[in-house]
Coordinates of N, CA and C in Angstrom, one line a residue:
M141 N 14.8 1.6 43.6 CA 13.5 1.3 43.2 C 13.1 2.2 41.9
K142 N 13.7 3.4 41.9 CA 13.5 4.2 40.7 C 13.9 3.7 39.4
I143 N 15.1 2.9 39.4 CA 15.5 2.3 38.3 C 14.6 1.2 37.7
S144 N 14.0 0.5 38.6 CA 13.1 -0.6 38.1 C 11.8 0.0 37.6
R145 N 11.3 1.1 38.2 CA 10.1 1.7 37.7 C 10.4 2.3 36.3
L146 N 11.5 3.0 36.2 CA 11.9 3.5 34.9 C 12.0 2.5 33.9
S147 N 12.7 1.4 34.3 CA 12.9 0.3 33.3 C 11.5 -0.3 32.9
F148 N 10.6 -0.5 33.8 CA 9.3 -1.0 33.5 C 8.5 -0.1 32.7
A149 N 8.6 1.3 32.9 CA 8.0 2.3 32.1 C 8.5 2.2 30.6
A150 N 9.9 2.1 30.5 CA 10.4 2.0 29.1 C 10.0 0.7 28.5
L151 N 10.0 -0.4 29.2 CA 9.5 -1.6 28.6 C 8.1 -1.6 28.2
A152 N 7.3 -1.0 29.0 CA 5.8 -0.9 28.7 C 5.7 0.1 27.4
F153 N 6.4 1.1 27.4 CA 6.3 2.0 26.2 C 6.7 1.3 24.9
C154 N 7.8 0.5 25.0 CA 8.3 -0.3 23.8 C 7.3 -1.3 23.4
A155 N 6.7 -1.9 24.4 CA 5.6 -3.0 24.1 C 4.4 -2.3 23.4
L156 N 4.0 -1.2 23.9 CA 2.9 -0.4 23.2 C 3.3 0.0 21.8
L157 N 4.4 0.5 21.6 CA 4.9 0.8 20.2 C 4.9 -0.4 19.3
A158 N 5.4 -1.5 19.8 CA 5.4 -2.7 19.0 C 4.0 -3.2 18.7
A159 N 3.1 -3.1 19.6 CA 1.7 -3.6 19.4 C 1.0 -2.8 18.4
T160 N 1.3 -1.5 18.3 CA 0.5 -0.6 17.5 C 1.2 -0.3 16.2
A161 N 2.5 -0.7 16.0 CA 3.2 -0.5 14.8 C 2.7 -1.3 13.7
Q162 N 2.7 -0.8 12.5 CA 2.2 -1.5 11.3 C 3.5 -2.2 10.7
P163 N 3.3 -3.4 10.2 CA 4.4 -4.1 9.5 C 4.9 -3.2 8.4
A164 N 6.2 -3.3 8.1 CA 6.9 -2.4 7.1 C 6.2 -2.5 5.7
H165 N 5.5 -3.6 5.4 CA 4.8 -3.7 4.1 C 3.3 -3.5 4.1
A166 N 2.8 -3.1 5.3 CA 1.3 -3.0 5.4 C 0.8 -1.9 4.4
E167 N 1.4 -0.8 4.3 CA 0.9 0.2 3.4 C 2.0 0.6 2.4
P168 N 1.6 0.9 1.1 CA 2.6 1.4 0.3 C 3.4 2.6 0.8
A169 N 4.6 2.7 0.6 CA 5.4 3.8 1.0 C 5.2 5.1 0.2
V170 N 4.5 4.9 -0.9 CA 4.2 6.0 -1.9 C 2.7 6.4 -1.8
P171 N 2.4 7.6 -1.1 CA 1.0 7.9 -1.0 C 0.4 8.4 -2.3
D172 N 1.1 8.9 -3.2 CA 0.6 9.3 -4.5 C 1.5 8.7 -5.6
A173 N 1.2 7.5 -6.0 CA 2.0 6.7 -6.9 C 2.1 7.4 -8.3
T174 N 1.0 8.0 -8.7 CA 1.0 8.6 -10.0 C 2.1 9.8 -10.0
A175 N 1.9 10.7 -9.0 CA 2.8 11.8 -8.9 C 4.3 11.4 -8.8
A176 N 4.5 10.3 -8.1 CA 5.8 9.8 -7.9 C 6.6 9.5 -9.2
V177 N 5.9 9.1 -10.2 CA 6.6 8.7 -11.4 C 6.1 9.4 -12.6
L178 N 5.2 10.3 -12.5 CA 4.7 11.0 -13.7 C 5.8 11.7 -14.5
D179 N 6.7 12.4 -13.9 CA 7.8 13.0 -14.7 C 8.6 12.0 -15.4
H180 N 8.9 10.8 -14.7 CA 9.7 9.7 -15.3 C 9.0 9.2 -16.6
I181 N 7.7 9.0 -16.5 CA 6.9 8.5 -17.6 C 6.8 9.6 -18.7
N182 N 6.6 10.8 -18.3 CA 6.6 11.9 -19.4 C 7.9 12.1 -20.0
D183 N 9.0 11.8 -19.4 CA 10.3 11.9 -20.0 C 10.5 10.8 -21.1
Y184 N 10.0 9.6 -20.8 CA 10.0 8.6 -21.8 C 9.1 9.0 -23.0
R185 N 7.9 9.5 -22.7 CA 7.0 9.9 -23.8 C 7.6 10.9 -24.7
A186 N 8.3 11.9 -24.0 CA 8.9 12.9 -24.9 C 9.9 12.4 -25.9
R187 N 10.7 11.4 -25.5 CA 11.5 10.7 -26.5 C 10.9 10.3 -27.7
H188 N 9.5 10.0 -27.6 CA 8.8 9.5 -28.8 C 7.7 10.5 -29.3
S189 N 8.1 11.8 -29.0 CA 7.2 12.9 -29.5 C 5.8 12.8 -29.0
A190 N 5.6 12.2 -27.9 CA 4.2 12.0 -27.2 C 4.0 13.1 -26.2
P191 N 2.9 13.8 -26.2 CA 2.6 14.8 -25.2 C 2.6 14.2 -23.8
P192 N 2.9 15.1 -22.8 CA 2.8 14.6 -21.4 C 1.4 14.2 -21.0
L193 N 1.4 13.2 -20.1 CA 0.2 12.7 -19.5 C -0.2 13.6 -18.3
A194 N -1.4 13.7 -18.0 CA -1.9 14.4 -16.8 C -2.3 13.3 -15.8
A195 N -2.1 13.6 -14.5 CA -2.6 12.6 -13.5 C -4.1 12.8 -13.3
D196 N -4.7 11.6 -13.1 CA -6.1 11.5 -13.1 C -6.5 10.7 -11.8
A197 N -7.1 11.4 -10.8 CA -7.4 10.7 -9.5 C -8.3 9.5 -9.7
G198 N -9.3 9.6 -10.5 CA -10.2 8.5 -10.8 C -9.5 7.3 -11.3
L199 N -8.6 7.5 -12.3 CA -7.9 6.4 -12.8 C -6.9 5.8 -11.8
A200 N -6.4 6.7 -10.9 CA -5.5 6.2 -9.8 C -6.3 5.4 -8.8
Q201 N -7.4 5.8 -8.5 CA -8.2 5.0 -7.5 C -8.6 3.6 -8.0
G202 N -9.0 3.6 -9.3 CA -9.3 2.3 -9.9 C -8.0 1.4 -10.0
A203 N -6.9 2.0 -10.3 CA -5.7 1.3 -10.4 C -5.2 0.8 -9.1
Q204 N -5.4 1.6 -8.1 CA -5.0 1.2 -6.7 C -5.9 0.0 -6.2
E205 N -7.2 0.1 -6.5 CA -8.1 -1.0 -6.1 C -7.7 -2.3 -6.9
W206 N -7.3 -2.2 -8.1 CA -7.0 -3.4 -8.9 C -5.6 -4.0 -8.4
A207 N -4.7 -3.0 -8.1 CA -3.4 -3.5 -7.6 C -3.6 -4.3 -6.3
E208 N -4.4 -3.8 -5.5 CA -4.7 -4.4 -4.1 C -5.1 -5.9 -4.3
R209 N -5.7 -6.2 -5.4 CA -6.1 -7.6 -5.6 C -4.9 -8.5 -5.8
G210 N -3.8 -7.9 -6.2 CA -2.6 -8.7 -6.3 C -2.6 -9.8 -7.3
V211 N -3.3 -9.7 -8.4 CA -3.4 -10.8 -9.4 C -2.9 -10.2 -10.7
L212 N -1.9 -10.8 -11.3 CA -1.3 -10.4 -12.6 C -2.3 -10.8 -13.7
Q213 N -3.4 -10.0 -13.8 CA -4.4 -10.3 -14.8 C -5.1 -8.9 -15.1
H214 N -5.3 -8.6 -16.4 CA -6.0 -7.3 -16.7 C -7.4 -7.3 -16.2
S215 N -7.8 -6.1 -15.8 CA -9.2 -6.0 -15.3 C -10.1 -6.0 -16.5
P216 N -11.3 -6.6 -16.3 CA -12.3 -6.6 -17.4 C -12.8 -5.2 -17.8
R217 N -13.2 -5.1 -19.0 CA -13.7 -3.7 -19.5 C -14.8 -3.2 -18.6
E218 N -15.7 -4.1 -18.1 CA -16.8 -3.6 -17.3 C -16.3 -3.1 -16.0
V219 N -15.1 -3.5 -15.5 CA -14.5 -2.9 -14.3 C -13.7 -1.7 -14.6
N220 N -13.0 -1.5 -15.6 CA -12.1 -0.4 -15.8 C -12.6 0.6 -16.7
G221 N -13.8 0.4 -17.3 CA -14.4 1.3 -18.2 C -13.8 1.5 -19.6
G222 N -13.0 0.5 -20.0 CA -12.4 0.5 -21.3 C -11.1 1.3 -21.4
V223 N -10.4 1.5 -20.3 CA -9.1 2.3 -20.4 C -8.0 1.3 -20.6
G224 N -6.9 1.8 -21.0 CA -5.6 1.1 -21.2 C -5.0 0.7 -19.9
E225 N -4.4 -0.4 -19.8 CA -3.9 -0.9 -18.5 C -2.5 -1.6 -18.6
N226 N -1.5 -1.2 -17.9 CA -0.2 -1.9 -17.8 C -0.2 -2.5 -16.4
L227 N 0.4 -3.7 -16.3 CA 0.6 -4.4 -15.1 C 2.1 -4.8 -14.8
Y228 N 2.4 -4.8 -13.5 CA 3.8 -5.3 -13.1 C 3.6 -5.9 -11.8
I229 N 4.3 -7.0 -11.6 CA 4.4 -7.6 -10.3 C 5.8 -8.1 -10.1
A230 N 6.3 -7.9 -8.9 CA 7.6 -8.4 -8.5 C 7.5 -9.2 -7.2
L231 N 7.7 -10.5 -7.3 CA 7.5 -11.4 -6.1 C 8.9 -12.1 -5.7
S232 N 9.1 -12.3 -4.5 CA 10.2 -13.0 -4.0 C 9.9 -13.5 -2.6
S233 N 10.8 -14.2 -2.0 CA 10.6 -14.6 -0.6 C 11.1 -13.4 0.3
D234 N 11.8 -12.5 -0.2 CA 12.3 -11.3 0.5 C 11.9 -10.1 -0.4
P235 N 10.7 -9.6 -0.2 CA 10.2 -8.7 -1.1 C 10.7 -7.3 -1.1
G236 N 11.2 -6.8 -0.1 CA 11.6 -5.3 0.0 C 10.3 -4.5 0.2
R237 N 10.4 -3.3 -0.1 CA 9.3 -2.3 0.1 C 8.6 -2.0 -1.2
C238 N 7.4 -1.6 -1.1 CA 6.6 -1.1 -2.3 C 6.9 0.4 -2.2
D239 N 7.8 0.9 -3.0 CA 8.2 2.3 -2.8 C 8.4 2.9 -4.2
E240 N 8.9 4.1 -4.2 CA 9.1 4.8 -5.5 C 10.1 4.1 -6.4
R241 N 11.1 3.5 -5.8 CA 12.0 2.7 -6.6 C 11.4 1.6 -7.3
R242 N 10.5 0.9 -6.7 CA 9.7 -0.2 -7.3 C 8.8 0.4 -8.4
L243 N 8.2 1.5 -8.2 CA 7.4 2.2 -9.2 C 8.2 2.4 -10.5
R244 N 9.4 3.0 -10.3 CA 10.3 3.3 -11.4 C 10.8 2.0 -12.1
S245 N 11.0 1.0 -11.4 CA 11.3 -0.3 -11.9 C 10.2 -0.8 -13.0
A246 N 9.0 -0.6 -12.5 CA 7.9 -1.0 -13.3 C 7.8 -0.2 -14.6
V247 N 8.0 1.1 -14.5 CA 8.0 1.9 -15.7 C 9.1 1.7 -16.6
D248 N 10.3 1.4 -16.0 CA 11.5 1.1 -16.8 C 11.3 -0.3 -17.6
M249 N 10.7 -1.2 -16.9 CA 10.5 -2.5 -17.5 C 9.5 -2.4 -18.7
W250 N 8.4 -1.6 -18.5 CA 7.5 -1.3 -19.6 C 8.2 -0.7 -20.8
Y251 N 9.0 0.4 -20.5 CA 9.6 1.1 -21.5 C 10.7 0.2 -22.2
H252 N 11.4 -0.7 -21.5 CA 12.4 -1.4 -22.2 C 11.9 -2.5 -23.1
E253 N 10.5 -2.7 -23.1 CA 10.0 -3.6 -24.1 C 10.2 -3.1 -25.5
M254 N 10.6 -1.7 -25.6 CA 10.8 -1.1 -26.9 C 11.9 -1.9 -27.7
L255 N 12.8 -2.5 -26.9 CA 13.9 -3.3 -27.6 C 13.4 -4.3 -28.5
D256 N 12.2 -4.7 -28.3 CA 11.5 -5.8 -29.1 C 10.5 -5.3 -30.1
Y257 N 10.3 -3.9 -30.1 CA 9.3 -3.3 -31.0 C 10.0 -3.0 -32.3
D258 N 9.3 -3.4 -33.4 CA 9.9 -3.0 -34.8 C 9.2 -1.8 -35.3
F259 N 9.8 -0.6 -35.3 CA 9.3 0.6 -35.7 C 9.1 0.6 -37.2
R260 N 9.7 -0.3 -38.0 CA 9.6 -0.4 -39.4 C 8.3 -1.0 -39.8
T261 N 7.7 -1.8 -39.0 CA 6.3 -2.3 -39.2 C 5.4 -2.1 -38.0
P262 N 5.0 -0.9 -37.8 CA 4.2 -0.5 -36.6 C 2.9 -1.2 -36.5
S263 N 2.8 -2.1 -35.5 CA 1.6 -3.0 -35.4 C 1.7 -3.6 -34.0
P264 N 0.6 -4.2 -33.6 CA 0.7 -4.9 -32.3 C 1.7 -6.0 -32.4
Q265 N 2.5 -6.0 -31.3 CA 3.5 -7.1 -31.3 C 3.5 -7.7 -29.8
H266 N 3.5 -9.0 -29.8 CA 3.1 -9.8 -28.6 C 3.8 -9.3 -27.3
T267 N 5.0 -9.0 -27.3 CA 5.8 -8.6 -26.1 C 6.0 -7.2 -25.9
T268 N 5.2 -6.3 -26.5 CA 5.5 -4.9 -26.4 C 4.3 -4.0 -26.1
H269 N 3.2 -4.6 -25.6 CA 2.0 -3.9 -25.4 C 2.1 -2.9 -24.3
N270 N 2.9 -3.2 -23.2 CA 3.1 -2.2 -22.1 C 3.8 -1.0 -22.6
F271 N 4.9 -1.2 -23.5 CA 5.7 -0.1 -24.1 C 4.8 0.8 -25.0
T272 N 4.1 0.1 -25.9 CA 3.3 0.9 -26.7 C 2.2 1.7 -26.1
Q273 N 1.6 1.2 -25.0 CA 0.6 2.0 -24.3 C 1.3 3.1 -23.5
L274 N 2.5 2.9 -23.0 CA 3.2 3.9 -22.2 C 3.4 5.1 -23.1
V275 N 3.8 5.0 -24.4 CA 4.2 6.1 -25.3 C 3.1 6.4 -26.3
W276 N 1.9 5.8 -26.2 CA 0.8 6.0 -27.1 C 0.5 7.5 -27.1
K277 N 0.6 8.1 -28.3 CA 0.6 9.5 -28.4 C -0.8 10.1 -28.0
S278 N -1.8 9.4 -28.3 CA -3.2 10.0 -28.1 C -3.7 9.7 -26.7
S279 N -3.0 9.0 -25.9 CA -3.4 8.9 -24.5 C -3.1 10.3 -23.8
E280 N -4.0 10.6 -22.9 CA -3.9 11.9 -22.2 C -3.8 12.0 -20.7
R281 N -4.4 10.9 -20.1 CA -4.4 10.8 -18.6 C -3.9 9.5 -18.1
I282 N -3.4 9.5 -16.9 CA -2.9 8.3 -16.3 C -3.2 8.3 -14.8
G283 N -3.4 7.2 -14.2 CA -3.5 6.9 -12.8 C -2.8 5.6 -12.4
I284 N -2.1 5.6 -11.4 CA -1.2 4.5 -11.0 C -1.5 4.1 -9.6
G285 N -1.5 2.7 -9.3 CA -1.7 2.2 -8.0 C -0.6 1.2 -7.7
I286 N -0.2 1.1 -6.5 CA 0.9 0.2 -6.0 C 0.4 -0.5 -4.7
A287 N 0.6 -1.8 -4.6 CA 0.1 -2.5 -3.4 C 1.1 -3.6 -3.0
H288 N 1.2 -4.0 -1.8 CA 1.9 -5.1 -1.3 C 1.1 -6.3 -1.6
V289 N 1.7 -7.4 -2.0 CA 1.1 -8.7 -2.3 C 1.7 -9.8 -1.4
S290 N 0.9 -10.6 -0.8 CA 1.3 -11.8 -0.1 C 0.5 -12.9 -0.6
R291 N 1.3 -14.0 -0.9 CA 0.7 -15.2 -1.5 C 0.7 -16.3 -0.5
E292 N -0.1 -17.3 -0.6 CA -0.1 -18.5 0.3 C 1.2 -19.3 0.2
D293 N 2.0 -19.2 -0.9 CA 3.2 -19.9 -1.1 C 4.4 -19.2 -0.5
S294 N 4.1 -18.2 0.4 CA 5.2 -17.4 1.0 C 5.8 -16.4 0.2
M295 N 5.4 -16.3 -1.0 CA 6.0 -15.2 -1.9 C 5.3 -13.9 -1.6
Q296 N 6.1 -12.8 -1.6 CA 5.5 -11.5 -1.3 C 6.1 -10.5 -2.4
G297 N 5.6 -9.4 -2.5 CA 6.1 -8.4 -3.3 C 5.2 -7.2 -3.6
C298 N 5.3 -6.6 -4.8 CA 4.6 -5.4 -5.1 C 3.8 -5.6 -6.5
M299 N 2.7 -5.2 -6.5 CA 1.8 -5.1 -7.7 C 1.7 -3.7 -8.1
V300 N 2.0 -3.4 -9.3 CA 1.8 -2.0 -9.9 C 0.8 -2.0 -11.1
V301 N -0.2 -1.1 -11.1 CA -1.2 -1.0 -12.2 C -1.2 0.4 -12.6
A302 N -1.1 0.6 -14.0 CA -1.2 1.9 -14.5 C -2.4 1.9 -15.5
R303 N -3.3 2.9 -15.4 CA -4.4 3.0 -16.3 C -4.3 4.3 -17.1
F304 N -4.6 4.1 -18.4 CA -4.4 5.2 -19.4 C -5.8 5.5 -20.1
D305 N -6.0 6.8 -20.3 CA -7.2 7.2 -21.0 C -6.9 8.4 -21.9
P306 N -7.3 8.4 -23.1 CA -7.8 7.3 -23.8 C -6.8 6.1 -23.9
P307 N -7.4 4.9 -24.1 CA -6.5 3.7 -24.2 C -5.7 3.7 -25.5
G308 N -4.7 2.9 -25.6 CA -3.9 2.8 -26.8 C -4.0 1.4 -27.3
N309 N -3.1 1.0 -28.1 CA -2.9 -0.3 -28.7 C -4.1 -0.7 -29.6
Y310 N -4.5 0.3 -30.5 CA -5.5 0.1 -31.5 C -4.9 -0.4 -32.8
V311 N -5.3 -1.5 -33.3 CA -4.8 -2.0 -34.6 C -5.1 -0.9 -35.7
G312 N -4.1 -0.6 -36.5 CA -4.3 0.4 -37.6 C -3.8 1.7 -37.1
R313 N -3.6 1.9 -35.8 CA -3.2 3.3 -35.3 C -1.8 3.3 -34.7
Y314 N -1.0 2.3 -34.9 CA 0.3 2.3 -34.3 C 1.2 3.3 -34.9
E315 N 1.2 3.4 -36.2 CA 2.2 4.3 -36.9 C 2.0 5.8 -36.5
E316 N 0.8 6.2 -36.2 CA 0.6 7.6 -35.8 C 0.8 7.8 -34.3
N317 N 0.8 6.7 -33.5 CA 0.8 6.8 -32.0 C 2.1 6.3 -31.4
V318 N 2.8 5.4 -32.0 CA 4.1 4.9 -31.4 C 5.2 5.2 -32.4
L319 N 5.8 6.4 -32.1 CA 6.8 7.0 -32.9 C 8.2 6.5 -32.4
P320 N 9.1 6.4 -33.4 CA 10.5 6.0 -32.9 C 11.1 7.1 -32.0
P321 N 12.1 6.7 -31.2 CA 12.6 7.7 -30.4 C 13.4 8.7 -31.1
Q322 N 13.4 10.0 -30.6 CA 14.2 11.0 -31.3 C 15.6 10.9 -31.1
R323 N 16.4 11.2 -32.0 CA 17.9 11.2 -31.8 C 18.3 12.5 -31.1
G324 N 19.4 12.3 -30.4 CA 20.0 13.5 -29.8 C 19.6 13.7 -28.4

């Protein structure tokens, strides 16, 4: 009889754990998304003689709220207060986790837009806005949010939003703010 009571207790305990456990994708695995990739971002900025960015909790909160919407669309100025904003979304039928690796992937993707940027004619270029904002020399603060996204079409994934203040990508100011990478 002791074996059956023990088995019942174990089964009841497992059922309780299963009932209260959160799905693996319910919460981002990164409690402070900005801190998780700030050094990575600042390493990229240093390559372009841009000073390091400082983490900003207010920007991070706004970025997190926008990321939770799960829409790959820039927030309107009246929502974000006129800050710069980079977006990233990765969707698939098997999404994986929203974790530090996913954050690094977003930053790397933004940075690799540099391959399409023409430093000889510093100006806005259609496919490089995320890169230019990332290394924009006069930006000082950053906040990042990451959220799990579920769509009606069964696609799932991660949305990453980075907000920068002061914003970049001003016409006429690219030459002084988007510098070529240093050699060496």
